[in-house]
Amino acid sequence: MQQTRNQQHTTAPPEPPRALLRRHGLRCTPSRLRILALLGACDHHLSTGEACAHLASAGEAIHPTTVYRTLETLTAVGLAHAVPGPGATRYGLTGEPHHHTVCRRCGRVTALGSDHLREAVGRIEELTGLRPDASGSLLVYGRCARCTAEA
């Protein structure tokens, strides 16, 4: 579950999960630490069910309600962000501004660095007057390569 160079969004070494939680005023519970580490290690955004499956396969089963509440808490303080489906909402770590591709068939969400779409975002701003903020994200929907190959 390594991030590819294209999908990495930070230039500095990632901050350890304990430090991130403390900086955002959260207690360092085992569930929060495991889920935050999982989001940091995964190369794509995860639904609650996918996070549960990853944790269970690593021998760290956490009740789905706890996973959901933890993801919501991490999102509320800005450590994670939620990307609506189709299907389940998927979560990823918040880092430098980035955009997302969303597969309409399987729901997979992948991060796309903002530098790749800088010109498009500038044009959207010209056309609409909307000035995206740091948390703003374009959602590009279509079919991922895996689903296109299966069709």
Tab-separated table of C-alpha atoms in Angstrom:
chain	number	residue	atom	x	y	z
A	1	MET	CA	0.000	0.000	0.000
A	2	GLN	CA	2.661	2.482	-0.949
A	3	GLN	CA	1.804	5.818	-2.494
A	4	THR	CA	3.103	6.389	-5.966
A	5	ARG	CA	5.251	9.450	-6.548
A	6	ASN	CA	2.416	11.063	-8.538
A	7	GLN	CA	-0.063	10.730	-5.686
A	8	GLN	CA	2.138	12.006	-2.876
A	9	HIS	CA	1.017	15.452	-1.717
A	10	THR	CA	3.567	16.500	0.846
A	11	THR	CA	7.073	17.795	0.392
A	12	ALA	CA	8.097	17.449	4.039
A	13	PRO	CA	8.316	14.084	5.779
A	14	PRO	CA	4.882	13.103	7.068
A	15	GLU	CA	4.157	13.994	10.666
A	16	PRO	CA	3.738	10.948	12.949
A	17	PRO	CA	0.089	10.112	13.739
A	18	ARG	CA	0.514	10.898	17.471
A	19	ALA	CA	1.836	14.371	16.725
A	20	LEU	CA	-0.962	15.039	14.228
A	21	LEU	CA	-3.662	14.037	16.684
A	22	ARG	CA	-2.171	16.085	19.509
A	23	ARG	CA	-1.713	19.136	17.269
A	24	HIS	CA	-5.430	18.976	16.437
A	25	GLY	CA	-6.464	18.616	20.084
A	26	LEU	CA	-7.439	14.944	19.877
A	27	ARG	CA	-6.604	12.144	22.286
A	28	CYS	CA	-4.270	9.484	20.919
A	29	THR	CA	-6.557	6.454	21.120
A	30	PRO	CA	-5.412	3.167	19.568
A	31	SER	CA	-8.260	3.353	17.019
A	32	ARG	CA	-7.382	6.883	15.911
A	33	LEU	CA	-3.704	6.011	15.619
A	34	ARG	CA	-4.394	2.886	13.547
A	35	ILE	CA	-6.900	4.571	11.238
A	36	LEU	CA	-4.725	7.634	10.703
A	37	ALA	CA	-1.733	5.398	9.909
A	38	LEU	CA	-3.881	3.360	7.511
A	39	LEU	CA	-5.016	6.456	5.611
A	40	GLY	CA	-1.397	7.582	5.374
A	41	ALA	CA	-0.215	4.223	4.049
A	42	CYS	CA	-2.949	3.642	1.470
A	43	ASP	CA	-2.589	4.758	-2.151
A	44	HIS	CA	-6.291	5.583	-2.530
A	45	HIS	CA	-9.219	6.849	-0.474
A	46	LEU	CA	-11.086	4.288	1.629
A	47	SER	CA	-14.708	3.759	2.581
A	48	THR	CA	-15.533	2.788	6.156
A	49	GLY	CA	-15.987	-0.824	5.029
A	50	GLU	CA	-12.666	-0.873	3.181
A	51	ALA	CA	-10.888	0.607	6.203
A	52	CYS	CA	-12.434	-2.112	8.398
A	53	ALA	CA	-11.306	-4.821	5.952
A	54	HIS	CA	-7.726	-3.461	5.793
A	55	LEU	CA	-7.549	-3.276	9.580
A	56	ALA	CA	-8.980	-6.784	10.011
A	57	SER	CA	-6.519	-8.241	7.488
A	58	ALA	CA	-3.706	-6.664	9.523
A	59	GLY	CA	-5.069	-8.302	12.692
A	60	GLU	CA	-6.381	-4.993	14.057
A	61	ALA	CA	-10.150	-5.444	13.884
A	62	ILE	CA	-12.024	-2.324	14.970
A	63	HIS	CA	-15.820	-2.161	15.139
A	64	PRO	CA	-17.302	-0.452	12.037
A	65	THR	CA	-19.075	2.154	14.183
A	66	THR	CA	-15.746	3.136	15.747
A	67	VAL	CA	-14.107	3.345	12.320
A	68	TYR	CA	-16.950	5.533	11.014
A	69	ARG	CA	-16.896	7.837	14.052
A	70	THR	CA	-13.122	8.100	13.902
A	71	LEU	CA	-13.190	9.018	10.206
A	72	GLU	CA	-15.863	11.624	10.912
A	73	THR	CA	-13.807	13.051	13.800
A	74	LEU	CA	-10.646	13.197	11.680
A	75	THR	CA	-12.659	14.957	8.957
A	76	ALA	CA	-14.202	17.430	11.424
A	77	VAL	CA	-10.760	18.617	12.586
A	78	GLY	CA	-9.305	18.713	9.068
A	79	LEU	CA	-6.936	15.749	9.270
A	80	ALA	CA	-8.992	13.814	6.710
A	81	HIS	CA	-11.490	14.722	4.027
A	82	ALA	CA	-14.533	12.953	2.670
A	83	VAL	CA	-15.274	12.393	-1.015
A	84	PRO	CA	-18.891	11.504	-1.835
A	85	GLY	CA	-19.574	8.376	-3.941
A	86	PRO	CA	-21.225	6.860	-5.992
A	87	GLY	CA	-21.698	4.354	-3.248
A	88	ALA	CA	-19.994	4.851	0.070
A	89	THR	CA	-18.225	8.059	1.049
A	90	ARG	CA	-14.469	7.577	0.888
A	91	TYR	CA	-11.871	9.208	3.097
A	92	GLY	CA	-8.313	10.369	2.554
A	93	LEU	CA	-5.708	12.327	4.461
A	94	THR	CA	-5.760	16.064	4.073
A	95	GLY	CA	-2.487	17.475	2.841
A	96	GLU	CA	-1.654	19.973	0.175
A	97	PRO	CA	-4.652	20.963	-1.965
A	98	HIS	CA	-5.538	18.283	-4.470
A	99	HIS	CA	-8.365	17.068	-6.645
A	100	HIS	CA	-9.976	13.664	-7.058
A	101	THR	CA	-10.963	11.233	-9.758
A	102	VAL	CA	-13.988	9.096	-8.907
A	103	CYS	CA	-14.892	5.893	-10.769
A	104	ARG	CA	-18.650	5.767	-11.349
A	105	ARG	CA	-18.544	1.963	-11.564
A	106	CYS	CA	-16.458	0.814	-8.580
A	107	GLY	CA	-16.365	4.076	-6.585
A	108	ARG	CA	-12.559	4.161	-6.308
A	109	VAL	CA	-11.295	7.644	-5.433
A	110	THR	CA	-7.771	8.670	-6.367
A	111	ALA	CA	-5.996	11.910	-5.511
A	112	LEU	CA	-4.658	14.112	-8.279
A	113	GLY	CA	-2.185	16.869	-7.398
A	114	SER	CA	-3.511	20.396	-7.846
A	115	ASP	CA	-0.567	21.344	-10.058
A	116	HIS	CA	-1.947	18.977	-12.720
A	117	LEU	CA	-5.154	21.011	-12.982
A	118	ARG	CA	-3.934	24.526	-12.189
A	119	GLU	CA	-4.909	25.876	-15.621
A	120	ALA	CA	-8.375	24.286	-15.488
A	121	VAL	CA	-9.038	25.678	-12.006
A	122	GLY	CA	-7.917	29.128	-13.192
A	123	ARG	CA	-10.323	28.916	-16.111
A	124	ILE	CA	-13.190	27.850	-13.820
A	125	GLU	CA	-12.451	30.875	-11.652
A	126	GLU	CA	-12.543	33.132	-14.729
A	127	LEU	CA	-15.848	31.686	-15.934
A	128	THR	CA	-17.699	31.551	-12.624
A	129	GLY	CA	-15.974	33.952	-10.251
A	130	LEU	CA	-15.632	31.088	-7.771
A	131	ARG	CA	-12.267	31.207	-6.060
A	132	PRO	CA	-11.485	27.742	-4.647
A	133	ASP	CA	-9.999	27.757	-1.162
A	134	ALA	CA	-7.289	25.466	0.145
A	135	SER	CA	-9.799	22.707	0.865
A	136	GLY	CA	-11.514	23.075	-2.502
A	137	SER	CA	-11.412	20.086	-4.780
A	138	LEU	CA	-12.513	19.219	-8.265
A	139	LEU	CA	-14.234	15.869	-8.538
A	140	VAL	CA	-13.729	14.276	-11.947
A	141	TYR	CA	-16.117	11.372	-12.531
A	142	GLY	CA	-15.628	8.622	-15.097
A	143	ARG	CA	-14.389	5.024	-15.222
A	144	CYS	CA	-11.040	3.953	-13.823
A	145	ALA	CA	-8.639	1.944	-15.964
A	146	ARG	CA	-9.532	-1.300	-14.174
A	147	CYS	CA	-13.281	-0.885	-14.816
A	148	THR	CA	-12.721	0.246	-18.405
A	149	ALA	CA	-10.652	-2.897	-19.072
A	150	GLU	CA	-13.379	-5.124	-17.573
A	151	ALA	CA	-16.167	-3.587	-19.680
